[in-house]
């Protein structure tokens, strides 16, 4: 791991417990910053209502941290919009935002359009398929933005269990995104969940970034934010455990392809290869990095080997 990343891990990786709610409220009052929470949603009637309910109760009614919750429905055919509205969110349909630009399918499209229908100085994105949702996901990632003016984007980090096994979720992260970042953008190797859908950023940063319309939005945003704002403007916060609906292998393949294509487009700006991979395991003091070499050797064609040529002659 680069020394710069080791330093970043020590200074820009926190726990949700590092910033209690009273400290966040004091910072919000002192700075006057407003917070919008955005949930991109497509057929999430089973979970979106519970998420909105928790945020409203814990972070709007009990304490005045969040200023608005907006669910952007990207064409649901179930009761997502009705459930979200009943729980207290403002629901906006994707196609009603910037109608002169025809909408295309994809999560990034929804996140991009959400900037037009929210007003917060800080915009917090939360996936709408989370189960057993905790308000820590919101307070944790907006905390550094409220308390540190040098931070511009904060990703949530967490365990992702799969079928009861800890740490086995995030298959596209481990098989596609993490190798890409480690090899081409090694400054971003310290992110535990680079593809996680829970992150917050200053509007002043988001409005300057291009948004890949599909699954590549998270990787693209990290890479572009690094180039625009620098590594020290990026941070991550441990919020515990993330439970959500897992997709099948074919869907993961499509996601991986979109992420790879997003990386391809950005590699045109400059090429940096680092043949090592940093992964994370939870230890006694939180997530701990483990770095492995992934350099590969290739043997030349056998016909180029003298001993082989001699054998053929014999």
PDB file of C-alpha atoms in Angstrom:
ATOM      1  CA  UNK A   1       0.000   0.000   0.000  1.00  0.00           C
ATOM      2  CA  UNK A   2       1.215   3.490  -0.797  1.00  0.00           C
ATOM      3  CA  UNK A   3       2.484   5.487   2.190  1.00  0.00           C
ATOM      4  CA  UNK A   4       0.014   8.193   1.226  1.00  0.00           C
ATOM      5  CA  UNK A   5      -2.858   5.706   1.553  1.00  0.00           C
ATOM      6  CA  UNK A   6      -1.602   4.424   4.911  1.00  0.00           C
ATOM      7  CA  UNK A   7      -1.573   7.999   6.177  1.00  0.00           C
ATOM      8  CA  UNK A   8      -5.033   8.566   4.711  1.00  0.00           C
ATOM      9  CA  UNK A   9      -6.394   5.480   6.463  1.00  0.00           C
ATOM     10  CA  UNK A  10      -5.115   6.833   9.766  1.00  0.00           C
ATOM     11  CA  UNK A  11      -6.520  10.333   9.279  1.00  0.00           C
ATOM     12  CA  UNK A  12      -9.595   9.958   7.062  1.00  0.00           C
ATOM     13  CA  UNK A  13     -11.210   6.705   8.267  1.00  0.00           C
ATOM     14  CA  UNK A  14     -13.540   7.019  11.208  1.00  0.00           C
ATOM     15  CA  UNK A  15     -16.311   5.271  13.122  1.00  0.00           C
ATOM     16  CA  UNK A  16     -19.838   6.580  13.476  1.00  0.00           C
ATOM     17  CA  UNK A  17     -19.185   6.765  17.229  1.00  0.00           C
ATOM     18  CA  UNK A  18     -16.454   9.359  16.706  1.00  0.00           C
ATOM     19  CA  UNK A  19     -19.041  12.084  16.144  1.00  0.00           C
ATOM     20  CA  UNK A  20     -22.048  11.865  18.473  1.00  0.00           C
ATOM     21  CA  UNK A  21     -25.291  13.511  17.390  1.00  0.00           C
ATOM     22  CA  UNK A  22     -24.963  16.512  19.759  1.00  0.00           C
ATOM     23  CA  UNK A  23     -21.654  17.380  18.103  1.00  0.00           C
ATOM     24  CA  UNK A  24     -23.224  17.132  14.652  1.00  0.00           C
ATOM     25  CA  UNK A  25     -26.168  19.312  15.638  1.00  0.00           C
ATOM     26  CA  UNK A  26     -23.833  21.931  17.085  1.00  0.00           C
ATOM     27  CA  UNK A  27     -21.787  21.932  13.875  1.00  0.00           C
ATOM     28  CA  UNK A  28     -24.910  22.186  11.746  1.00  0.00           C
ATOM     29  CA  UNK A  29     -26.173  25.138  13.757  1.00  0.00           C
ATOM     30  CA  UNK A  30     -22.774  26.835  13.699  1.00  0.00           C
ATOM     31  CA  UNK A  31     -22.196  26.442   9.956  1.00  0.00           C
ATOM     32  CA  UNK A  32     -25.786  26.709   8.736  1.00  0.00           C
ATOM     33  CA  UNK A  33     -25.373  23.782   6.362  1.00  0.00           C
ATOM     34  CA  UNK A  34     -28.480  21.959   5.174  1.00  0.00           C
ATOM     35  CA  UNK A  35     -28.758  18.233   4.434  1.00  0.00           C
ATOM     36  CA  UNK A  36     -30.775  16.419   1.783  1.00  0.00           C
ATOM     37  CA  UNK A  37     -31.170  12.639   1.827  1.00  0.00           C
ATOM     38  CA  UNK A  38     -31.863  11.015  -1.551  1.00  0.00           C
ATOM     39  CA  UNK A  39     -33.107   7.458  -2.069  1.00  0.00           C
ATOM     40  CA  UNK A  40     -32.978   6.254  -5.684  1.00  0.00           C
ATOM     41  CA  UNK A  41     -35.712   3.623  -5.942  1.00  0.00           C
ATOM     42  CA  UNK A  42     -36.951   1.062  -8.435  1.00  0.00           C
ATOM     43  CA  UNK A  43     -39.514  -1.451  -7.162  1.00  0.00           C
ATOM     44  CA  UNK A  44     -38.481  -1.223  -3.512  1.00  0.00           C
ATOM     45  CA  UNK A  45     -41.888  -1.212  -1.798  1.00  0.00           C
ATOM     46  CA  UNK A  46     -40.723  -3.780   0.766  1.00  0.00           C
ATOM     47  CA  UNK A  47     -37.922  -1.656   2.195  1.00  0.00           C
ATOM     48  CA  UNK A  48     -38.185   1.998   1.181  1.00  0.00           C
ATOM     49  CA  UNK A  49     -40.899   2.838   3.724  1.00  0.00           C
ATOM     50  CA  UNK A  50     -38.926   1.524   6.692  1.00  0.00           C
ATOM     51  CA  UNK A  51     -35.823   3.476   5.650  1.00  0.00           C
ATOM     52  CA  UNK A  52     -37.765   6.725   5.278  1.00  0.00           C
ATOM     53  CA  UNK A  53     -39.529   6.138   8.603  1.00  0.00           C
ATOM     54  CA  UNK A  54     -36.249   5.662  10.473  1.00  0.00           C
ATOM     55  CA  UNK A  55     -34.653   8.764   8.982  1.00  0.00           C
ATOM     56  CA  UNK A  56     -37.713  10.930   9.658  1.00  0.00           C
ATOM     57  CA  UNK A  57     -38.097   9.732  13.244  1.00  0.00           C
ATOM     58  CA  UNK A  58     -34.427   9.687  14.286  1.00  0.00           C
ATOM     59  CA  UNK A  59     -32.948  12.559  12.290  1.00  0.00           C
ATOM     60  CA  UNK A  60     -35.827  14.964  11.625  1.00  0.00           C
ATOM     61  CA  UNK A  61     -38.348  14.627  14.464  1.00  0.00           C
ATOM     62  CA  UNK A  62     -36.170  13.493  17.377  1.00  0.00           C
ATOM     63  CA  UNK A  63     -33.241  15.707  16.353  1.00  0.00           C
ATOM     64  CA  UNK A  64     -33.240  18.279  13.508  1.00  0.00           C
ATOM     65  CA  UNK A  65     -30.280  16.982  11.508  1.00  0.00           C
ATOM     66  CA  UNK A  66     -31.808  16.169   8.101  1.00  0.00           C
ATOM     67  CA  UNK A  67     -33.738  18.878   6.260  1.00  0.00           C
ATOM     68  CA  UNK A  68     -35.420  16.824   3.538  1.00  0.00           C
ATOM     69  CA  UNK A  69     -35.888  13.250   2.331  1.00  0.00           C
ATOM     70  CA  UNK A  70     -36.470  12.778  -1.372  1.00  0.00           C
ATOM     71  CA  UNK A  71     -37.242   9.455  -3.034  1.00  0.00           C
ATOM     72  CA  UNK A  72     -36.606   9.543  -6.769  1.00  0.00           C
ATOM     73  CA  UNK A  73     -38.653   6.804  -8.406  1.00  0.00           C
ATOM     74  CA  UNK A  74     -37.074   5.621 -11.627  1.00  0.00           C
ATOM     75  CA  UNK A  75     -40.135   3.864 -13.017  1.00  0.00           C
ATOM     76  CA  UNK A  76     -41.373   1.453 -10.370  1.00  0.00           C
ATOM     77  CA  UNK A  77     -44.256  -0.848 -11.248  1.00  0.00           C
ATOM     78  CA  UNK A  78     -45.047  -1.658  -7.616  1.00  0.00           C
ATOM     79  CA  UNK A  79     -46.170   0.617  -4.737  1.00  0.00           C
ATOM     80  CA  UNK A  80     -42.741   2.182  -4.119  1.00  0.00           C
ATOM     81  CA  UNK A  81     -43.995   5.745  -4.585  1.00  0.00           C
ATOM     82  CA  UNK A  82     -47.079   5.286  -2.407  1.00  0.00           C
ATOM     83  CA  UNK A  83     -45.156   3.583   0.397  1.00  0.00           C
ATOM     84  CA  UNK A  84     -42.414   6.220   0.381  1.00  0.00           C
ATOM     85  CA  UNK A  85     -44.891   9.085   0.432  1.00  0.00           C
ATOM     86  CA  UNK A  86     -46.901   7.507   3.242  1.00  0.00           C
ATOM     87  CA  UNK A  87     -43.705   7.209   5.293  1.00  0.00           C
ATOM     88  CA  UNK A  88     -43.032  10.911   4.907  1.00  0.00           C
ATOM     89  CA  UNK A  89     -40.724  11.305   1.914  1.00  0.00           C
ATOM     90  CA  UNK A  90     -41.184  13.701  -0.939  1.00  0.00           C
ATOM     91  CA  UNK A  91     -41.476  11.505  -4.014  1.00  0.00           C
ATOM     92  CA  UNK A  92     -40.346  12.733  -7.417  1.00  0.00           C
ATOM     93  CA  UNK A  93     -40.526  10.675 -10.570  1.00  0.00           C
ATOM     94  CA  UNK A  94     -37.354  10.554 -12.635  1.00  0.00           C
ATOM     95  CA  UNK A  95     -39.074  11.511 -15.887  1.00  0.00           C
ATOM     96  CA  UNK A  96     -40.519  14.651 -14.323  1.00  0.00           C
ATOM     97  CA  UNK A  97     -37.038  16.037 -13.654  1.00  0.00           C
ATOM     98  CA  UNK A  98     -35.449  17.926 -16.559  1.00  0.00           C
ATOM     99  CA  UNK A  99     -37.976  16.569 -19.090  1.00  0.00           C
ATOM    100  CA  UNK A 100     -36.223  18.201 -22.065  1.00  0.00           C
ATOM    101  CA  UNK A 101     -33.443  15.619 -21.635  1.00  0.00           C
ATOM    102  CA  UNK A 102     -34.892  12.136 -22.265  1.00  0.00           C
ATOM    103  CA  UNK A 103     -34.132   9.881 -19.314  1.00  0.00           C
ATOM    104  CA  UNK A 104     -32.215   6.653 -19.726  1.00  0.00           C
ATOM    105  CA  UNK A 105     -32.305   3.661 -17.379  1.00  0.00           C
ATOM    106  CA  UNK A 106     -29.729   3.516 -14.624  1.00  0.00           C
ATOM    107  CA  UNK A 107     -29.002   4.449 -11.041  1.00  0.00           C
ATOM    108  CA  UNK A 108     -26.525   7.168 -11.966  1.00  0.00           C
ATOM    109  CA  UNK A 109     -29.173   8.869 -14.077  1.00  0.00           C
ATOM    110  CA  UNK A 110     -31.418   9.128 -11.014  1.00  0.00           C
ATOM    111  CA  UNK A 111     -28.654  10.432  -8.746  1.00  0.00           C
ATOM    112  CA  UNK A 112     -27.685  13.061 -11.308  1.00  0.00           C
ATOM    113  CA  UNK A 113     -31.250  14.288 -11.714  1.00  0.00           C
ATOM    114  CA  UNK A 114     -31.749  14.376  -7.949  1.00  0.00           C
ATOM    115  CA  UNK A 115     -29.464  17.402  -7.731  1.00  0.00           C
ATOM    116  CA  UNK A 116     -32.189  19.380  -9.522  1.00  0.00           C
ATOM    117  CA  UNK A 117     -34.897  18.565  -6.972  1.00  0.00           C
ATOM    118  CA  UNK A 118     -32.947  18.851  -3.719  1.00  0.00           C
ATOM    119  CA  UNK A 119     -31.632  21.920  -1.975  1.00  0.00           C
ATOM    120  CA  UNK A 120     -29.185  20.705   0.655  1.00  0.00           C
ATOM    121  CA  UNK A 121     -25.622  21.934   0.872  1.00  0.00           C
ATOM    122  CA  UNK A 122     -24.812  18.303   1.677  1.00  0.00           C
ATOM    123  CA  UNK A 123     -26.454  15.538  -0.354  1.00  0.00           C
ATOM    124  CA  UNK A 124     -26.599  12.066   1.172  1.00  0.00           C
ATOM    125  CA  UNK A 125     -27.378   9.084  -1.072  1.00  0.00           C
ATOM    126  CA  UNK A 126     -28.890   5.945   0.486  1.00  0.00           C
ATOM    127  CA  UNK A 127     -29.858   2.796  -1.432  1.00  0.00           C
ATOM    128  CA  UNK A 128     -33.539   1.927  -1.058  1.00  0.00           C
ATOM    129  CA  UNK A 129     -33.129  -1.846  -0.632  1.00  0.00           C
ATOM    130  CA  UNK A 130     -31.464  -1.855   2.812  1.00  0.00           C
ATOM    131  CA  UNK A 131     -32.908  -4.044   5.573  1.00  0.00           C
ATOM    132  CA  UNK A 132     -32.648  -3.483   9.336  1.00  0.00           C
ATOM    133  CA  UNK A 133     -31.758   0.111   8.495  1.00  0.00           C
ATOM    134  CA  UNK A 134     -30.058   2.329  11.064  1.00  0.00           C
ATOM    135  CA  UNK A 135     -29.947   6.112  11.052  1.00  0.00           C
ATOM    136  CA  UNK A 136     -26.193   5.713  11.639  1.00  0.00           C
ATOM    137  CA  UNK A 137     -25.862   5.258   7.889  1.00  0.00           C
ATOM    138  CA  UNK A 138     -26.887   8.887   7.448  1.00  0.00           C
ATOM    139  CA  UNK A 139     -25.430  10.557  10.528  1.00  0.00           C
ATOM    140  CA  UNK A 140     -22.167   8.662  10.126  1.00  0.00           C
ATOM    141  CA  UNK A 141     -21.406   9.859   6.621  1.00  0.00           C
ATOM    142  CA  UNK A 142     -22.625  13.445   6.962  1.00  0.00           C
ATOM    143  CA  UNK A 143     -20.660  13.880  10.186  1.00  0.00           C
ATOM    144  CA  UNK A 144     -17.245  14.634   8.673  1.00  0.00           C
ATOM    145  CA  UNK A 145     -18.811  17.037   6.176  1.00  0.00           C
ATOM    146  CA  UNK A 146     -20.437  18.998   8.981  1.00  0.00           C
ATOM    147  CA  UNK A 147     -17.362  19.118  11.194  1.00  0.00           C
ATOM    148  CA  UNK A 148     -14.425  19.321   8.768  1.00  0.00           C
ATOM    149  CA  UNK A 149     -14.527  21.882   5.944  1.00  0.00           C
ATOM    150  CA  UNK A 150     -11.676  20.109   4.129  1.00  0.00           C
ATOM    151  CA  UNK A 151     -13.739  16.947   3.575  1.00  0.00           C
ATOM    152  CA  UNK A 152     -15.865  16.915   0.417  1.00  0.00           C
ATOM    153  CA  UNK A 153     -17.058  13.302  -0.009  1.00  0.00           C
ATOM    154  CA  UNK A 154     -17.611  10.524   2.540  1.00  0.00           C
ATOM    155  CA  UNK A 155     -18.322   6.845   1.830  1.00  0.00           C
ATOM    156  CA  UNK A 156     -19.874   4.448   4.320  1.00  0.00           C
ATOM    157  CA  UNK A 157     -17.908   1.295   5.111  1.00  0.00           C
ATOM    158  CA  UNK A 158     -19.436  -1.802   6.623  1.00  0.00           C
ATOM    159  CA  UNK A 159     -19.542  -5.583   6.716  1.00  0.00           C
ATOM    160  CA  UNK A 160     -21.639  -7.167   3.942  1.00  0.00           C
ATOM    161  CA  UNK A 161     -22.778 -10.663   4.963  1.00  0.00           C
ATOM    162  CA  UNK A 162     -23.899 -13.099   2.260  1.00  0.00           C
ATOM    163  CA  UNK A 163     -26.044 -16.128   3.145  1.00  0.00           C
ATOM    164  CA  UNK A 164     -24.987 -15.782   6.771  1.00  0.00           C
ATOM    165  CA  UNK A 165     -21.264 -15.598   6.012  1.00  0.00           C
ATOM    166  CA  UNK A 166     -19.560 -12.423   7.187  1.00  0.00           C
ATOM    167  CA  UNK A 167     -17.630 -10.399   4.649  1.00  0.00           C
ATOM    168  CA  UNK A 168     -18.740 -12.371   1.583  1.00  0.00           C
ATOM    169  CA  UNK A 169     -21.016  -9.719   0.126  1.00  0.00           C
ATOM    170  CA  UNK A 170     -19.710  -7.201  -2.379  1.00  0.00           C
ATOM    171  CA  UNK A 171     -18.634  -9.712  -4.999  1.00  0.00           C
ATOM    172  CA  UNK A 172     -18.299  -7.150  -7.779  1.00  0.00           C
ATOM    173  CA  UNK A 173     -16.250  -4.993  -5.435  1.00  0.00           C
ATOM    174  CA  UNK A 174     -13.730  -7.752  -4.774  1.00  0.00           C
ATOM    175  CA  UNK A 175     -13.609  -9.200  -8.288  1.00  0.00           C
ATOM    176  CA  UNK A 176     -13.762  -6.040 -10.388  1.00  0.00           C
ATOM    177  CA  UNK A 177     -13.668  -2.678  -8.627  1.00  0.00           C
ATOM    178  CA  UNK A 178     -10.943  -3.281  -6.062  1.00  0.00           C
ATOM    179  CA  UNK A 179      -8.428  -4.689  -8.576  1.00  0.00           C
ATOM    180  CA  UNK A 180      -9.147  -1.800 -10.964  1.00  0.00           C
ATOM    181  CA  UNK A 181      -8.643   0.830  -8.276  1.00  0.00           C
ATOM    182  CA  UNK A 182      -5.515  -0.768  -6.842  1.00  0.00           C
ATOM    183  CA  UNK A 183      -3.851  -1.060 -10.226  1.00  0.00           C
ATOM    184  CA  UNK A 184      -4.906   2.182 -11.875  1.00  0.00           C
ATOM    185  CA  UNK A 185      -5.820   4.565  -9.048  1.00  0.00           C
ATOM    186  CA  UNK A 186      -3.827   3.241  -6.064  1.00  0.00           C
ATOM    187  CA  UNK A 187      -4.596   6.351  -4.024  1.00  0.00           C
ATOM    188  CA  UNK A 188      -8.141   4.970  -3.724  1.00  0.00           C
ATOM    189  CA  UNK A 189      -6.996   1.547  -2.467  1.00  0.00           C
ATOM    190  CA  UNK A 190      -7.954   2.467   1.096  1.00  0.00           C
ATOM    191  CA  UNK A 191     -11.699   2.512   0.483  1.00  0.00           C
ATOM    192  CA  UNK A 192     -13.326  -0.498   2.138  1.00  0.00           C
ATOM    193  CA  UNK A 193     -16.554  -0.215   0.120  1.00  0.00           C
ATOM    194  CA  UNK A 194     -15.775   1.767  -3.037  1.00  0.00           C
ATOM    195  CA  UNK A 195     -19.018   0.659  -4.726  1.00  0.00           C
ATOM    196  CA  UNK A 196     -21.255   1.160  -1.702  1.00  0.00           C
ATOM    197  CA  UNK A 197     -24.410   3.137  -2.410  1.00  0.00           C
ATOM    198  CA  UNK A 198     -24.306   5.059   0.863  1.00  0.00           C
ATOM    199  CA  UNK A 199     -22.235   8.222   0.612  1.00  0.00           C
ATOM    200  CA  UNK A 200     -22.562  11.936   1.164  1.00  0.00           C
ATOM    201  CA  UNK A 201     -20.899  14.866  -0.545  1.00  0.00           C
ATOM    202  CA  UNK A 202     -20.965  18.596  -0.741  1.00  0.00           C
ATOM    203  CA  UNK A 203     -23.210  19.906  -3.478  1.00  0.00           C
ATOM    204  CA  UNK A 204     -20.329  22.119  -4.573  1.00  0.00           C
ATOM    205  CA  UNK A 205     -18.404  18.943  -5.493  1.00  0.00           C
ATOM    206  CA  UNK A 206     -21.280  16.914  -6.925  1.00  0.00           C
ATOM    207  CA  UNK A 207     -22.317  19.654  -9.305  1.00  0.00           C
ATOM    208  CA  UNK A 208     -18.861  19.558 -10.903  1.00  0.00           C
ATOM    209  CA  UNK A 209     -18.753  15.792 -11.490  1.00  0.00           C
ATOM    210  CA  UNK A 210     -19.960  13.830 -14.497  1.00  0.00           C
ATOM    211  CA  UNK A 211     -22.339  11.012 -13.551  1.00  0.00           C
ATOM    212  CA  UNK A 212     -22.134   7.668 -15.342  1.00  0.00           C
ATOM    213  CA  UNK A 213     -25.785   6.812 -15.848  1.00  0.00           C
ATOM    214  CA  UNK A 214     -25.559   3.182 -14.735  1.00  0.00           C
ATOM    215  CA  UNK A 215     -23.802   0.994 -12.206  1.00  0.00           C
ATOM    216  CA  UNK A 216     -20.472   2.699 -12.828  1.00  0.00           C
ATOM    217  CA  UNK A 217     -21.558   5.831 -11.000  1.00  0.00           C
ATOM    218  CA  UNK A 218     -19.891   5.006  -7.686  1.00  0.00           C
ATOM    219  CA  UNK A 219     -16.506   4.129  -9.180  1.00  0.00           C
ATOM    220  CA  UNK A 220     -16.638   7.033 -11.599  1.00  0.00           C
ATOM    221  CA  UNK A 221     -17.510   9.469  -8.833  1.00  0.00           C
ATOM    222  CA  UNK A 222     -14.606   8.320  -6.643  1.00  0.00           C
ATOM    223  CA  UNK A 223     -12.082   8.598  -9.460  1.00  0.00           C
ATOM    224  CA  UNK A 224     -13.346  11.985 -10.609  1.00  0.00           C
ATOM    225  CA  UNK A 225     -13.512  13.338  -7.052  1.00  0.00           C
ATOM    226  CA  UNK A 226      -9.918  12.249  -6.498  1.00  0.00           C
ATOM    227  CA  UNK A 227      -8.764  14.174  -9.561  1.00  0.00           C
ATOM    228  CA  UNK A 228     -10.874  17.225  -8.780  1.00  0.00           C
ATOM    229  CA  UNK A 229     -10.532  17.532  -4.992  1.00  0.00           C
ATOM    230  CA  UNK A 230      -7.575  15.352  -3.980  1.00  0.00           C
ATOM    231  CA  UNK A 231      -7.331  12.369  -1.652  1.00  0.00           C
ATOM    232  CA  UNK A 232      -7.540  14.330   1.587  1.00  0.00           C
ATOM    233  CA  UNK A 233     -10.963  15.637   0.566  1.00  0.00           C
ATOM    234  CA  UNK A 234     -12.266  12.047   0.605  1.00  0.00           C
ATOM    235  CA  UNK A 235     -13.090  10.008   3.713  1.00  0.00           C
ATOM    236  CA  UNK A 236     -14.959   6.937   4.976  1.00  0.00           C
ATOM    237  CA  UNK A 237     -16.914   6.069   8.116  1.00  0.00           C
ATOM    238  CA  UNK A 238     -17.583   2.645   9.627  1.00  0.00           C
ATOM    239  CA  UNK A 239     -21.335   2.263  10.200  1.00  0.00           C
ATOM    240  CA  UNK A 240     -21.455  -1.443  11.075  1.00  0.00           C
ATOM    241  CA  UNK A 241     -23.325  -3.977   8.936  1.00  0.00           C
ATOM    242  CA  UNK A 242     -25.214  -3.546   5.678  1.00  0.00           C
ATOM    243  CA  UNK A 243     -28.033  -5.958   4.832  1.00  0.00           C
ATOM    244  CA  UNK A 244     -29.764  -5.816   1.478  1.00  0.00           C
ATOM    245  CA  UNK A 245     -31.088  -7.840  -1.411  1.00  0.00           C
ATOM    246  CA  UNK A 246     -28.317  -9.658  -3.303  1.00  0.00           C
ATOM    247  CA  UNK A 247     -28.458  -9.975  -7.070  1.00  0.00           C
ATOM    248  CA  UNK A 248     -27.882 -13.066  -9.170  1.00  0.00           C
ATOM    249  CA  UNK A 249     -24.742 -13.819 -11.151  1.00  0.00           C
ATOM    250  CA  UNK A 250     -25.976 -12.457 -14.459  1.00  0.00           C
ATOM    251  CA  UNK A 251     -26.971  -9.143 -12.900  1.00  0.00           C
ATOM    252  CA  UNK A 252     -23.576  -8.951 -11.218  1.00  0.00           C
ATOM    253  CA  UNK A 253     -21.943  -9.591 -14.590  1.00  0.00           C
ATOM    254  CA  UNK A 254     -23.772  -6.640 -16.116  1.00  0.00           C
ATOM    255  CA  UNK A 255     -22.754  -4.501 -13.163  1.00  0.00           C
ATOM    256  CA  UNK A 256     -19.115  -5.529 -13.517  1.00  0.00           C
ATOM    257  CA  UNK A 257     -19.124  -4.749 -17.231  1.00  0.00           C
ATOM    258  CA  UNK A 258     -20.542  -1.268 -16.619  1.00  0.00           C
ATOM    259  CA  UNK A 259     -17.927  -0.598 -13.964  1.00  0.00           C
ATOM    260  CA  UNK A 260     -15.136  -1.788 -16.236  1.00  0.00           C
ATOM    261  CA  UNK A 261     -16.389   0.443 -19.046  1.00  0.00           C
ATOM    262  CA  UNK A 262     -16.507   3.394 -16.652  1.00  0.00           C
ATOM    263  CA  UNK A 263     -12.909   2.718 -15.711  1.00  0.00           C
ATOM    264  CA  UNK A 264     -11.899   2.440 -19.372  1.00  0.00           C
ATOM    265  CA  UNK A 265     -13.230   5.903 -20.105  1.00  0.00           C
ATOM    266  CA  UNK A 266     -11.266   7.367 -17.205  1.00  0.00           C
ATOM    267  CA  UNK A 267      -8.055   5.573 -18.028  1.00  0.00           C
ATOM    268  CA  UNK A 268      -7.832   7.702 -21.145  1.00  0.00           C
ATOM    269  CA  UNK A 269      -6.897  10.586 -18.840  1.00  0.00           C
ATOM    270  CA  UNK A 270      -3.717   8.909 -17.647  1.00  0.00           C
ATOM    271  CA  UNK A 271      -2.414   5.444 -17.007  1.00  0.00           C
ATOM    272  CA  UNK A 272      -1.086   4.280 -13.643  1.00  0.00           C
ATOM    273  CA  UNK A 273      -0.602   0.612 -12.927  1.00  0.00           C
ATOM    274  CA  UNK A 274       0.265  -0.786  -9.516  1.00  0.00           C
ATOM    275  CA  UNK A 275       0.296  -4.605  -9.370  1.00  0.00           C
ATOM    276  CA  UNK A 276      -0.936  -5.044  -5.812  1.00  0.00           C
ATOM    277  CA  UNK A 277      -4.294  -5.347  -4.076  1.00  0.00           C
ATOM    278  CA  UNK A 278      -5.385  -4.083  -0.666  1.00  0.00           C
ATOM    279  CA  UNK A 279      -8.302  -5.851   1.026  1.00  0.00           C
ATOM    280  CA  UNK A 280      -9.803  -5.418   4.473  1.00  0.00           C
ATOM    281  CA  UNK A 281     -10.603  -7.624   7.450  1.00  0.00           C
ATOM    282  CA  UNK A 282     -12.267  -6.506  10.632  1.00  0.00           C
ATOM    283  CA  UNK A 283      -9.937  -6.738  13.617  1.00  0.00           C
ATOM    284  CA  UNK A 284     -10.036  -5.597  17.215  1.00  0.00           C
ATOM    285  CA  UNK A 285      -9.507  -1.961  16.226  1.00  0.00           C
ATOM    286  CA  UNK A 286     -11.795  -1.861  13.185  1.00  0.00           C
ATOM    287  CA  UNK A 287     -11.050  -2.608   9.551  1.00  0.00           C
ATOM    288  CA  UNK A 288      -7.421  -3.566   8.962  1.00  0.00           C
ATOM    289  CA  UNK A 289      -5.746  -3.484   5.517  1.00  0.00           C
ATOM    290  CA  UNK A 290      -4.024  -6.497   3.996  1.00  0.00           C
ATOM    291  CA  UNK A 291      -1.975  -5.935   0.843  1.00  0.00           C
ATOM    292  CA  UNK A 292      -1.087  -8.689  -1.618  1.00  0.00           C
ATOM    293  CA  UNK A 293       0.984  -8.717  -4.782  1.00  0.00           C
ATOM    294  CA  UNK A 294      -1.003  -9.591  -7.893  1.00  0.00           C
ATOM    295  CA  UNK A 295       1.873  -9.273 -10.325  1.00  0.00           C
ATOM    296  CA  UNK A 296       1.780 -12.071 -12.877  1.00  0.00           C
ATOM    297  CA  UNK A 297       4.597 -13.515 -14.900  1.00  0.00           C
ATOM    298  CA  UNK A 298       4.241 -14.965 -18.379  1.00  0.00           C
ATOM    299  CA  UNK A 299       6.351 -17.652 -19.942  1.00  0.00           C
ATOM    300  CA  UNK A 300       7.351 -17.139 -23.569  1.00  0.00           C
ATOM    301  CA  UNK A 301       6.122 -19.468 -26.311  1.00  0.00           C
ATOM    302  CA  UNK A 302       7.853 -22.801 -25.921  1.00  0.00           C
ATOM    303  CA  UNK A 303       9.252 -22.592 -29.421  1.00  0.00           C
ATOM    304  CA  UNK A 304      11.455 -19.775 -28.164  1.00  0.00           C
ATOM    305  CA  UNK A 305      13.072 -21.981 -25.537  1.00  0.00           C
ATOM    306  CA  UNK A 306      16.390 -23.450 -26.731  1.00  0.00           C
ATOM    307  CA  UNK A 307      15.919 -26.706 -24.849  1.00  0.00           C
ATOM    308  CA  UNK A 308      12.568 -27.244 -26.489  1.00  0.00           C
ATOM    309  CA  UNK A 309      14.018 -26.508 -29.911  1.00  0.00           C
ATOM    310  CA  UNK A 310      16.824 -28.976 -29.240  1.00  0.00           C
ATOM    311  CA  UNK A 311      14.325 -31.662 -28.267  1.00  0.00           C
ATOM    312  CA  UNK A 312      12.439 -31.164 -31.496  1.00  0.00           C
ATOM    313  CA  UNK A 313      15.617 -31.507 -33.512  1.00  0.00           C
ATOM    314  CA  UNK A 314      16.518 -34.716 -31.689  1.00  0.00           C
TER     315      UNK A 314
END
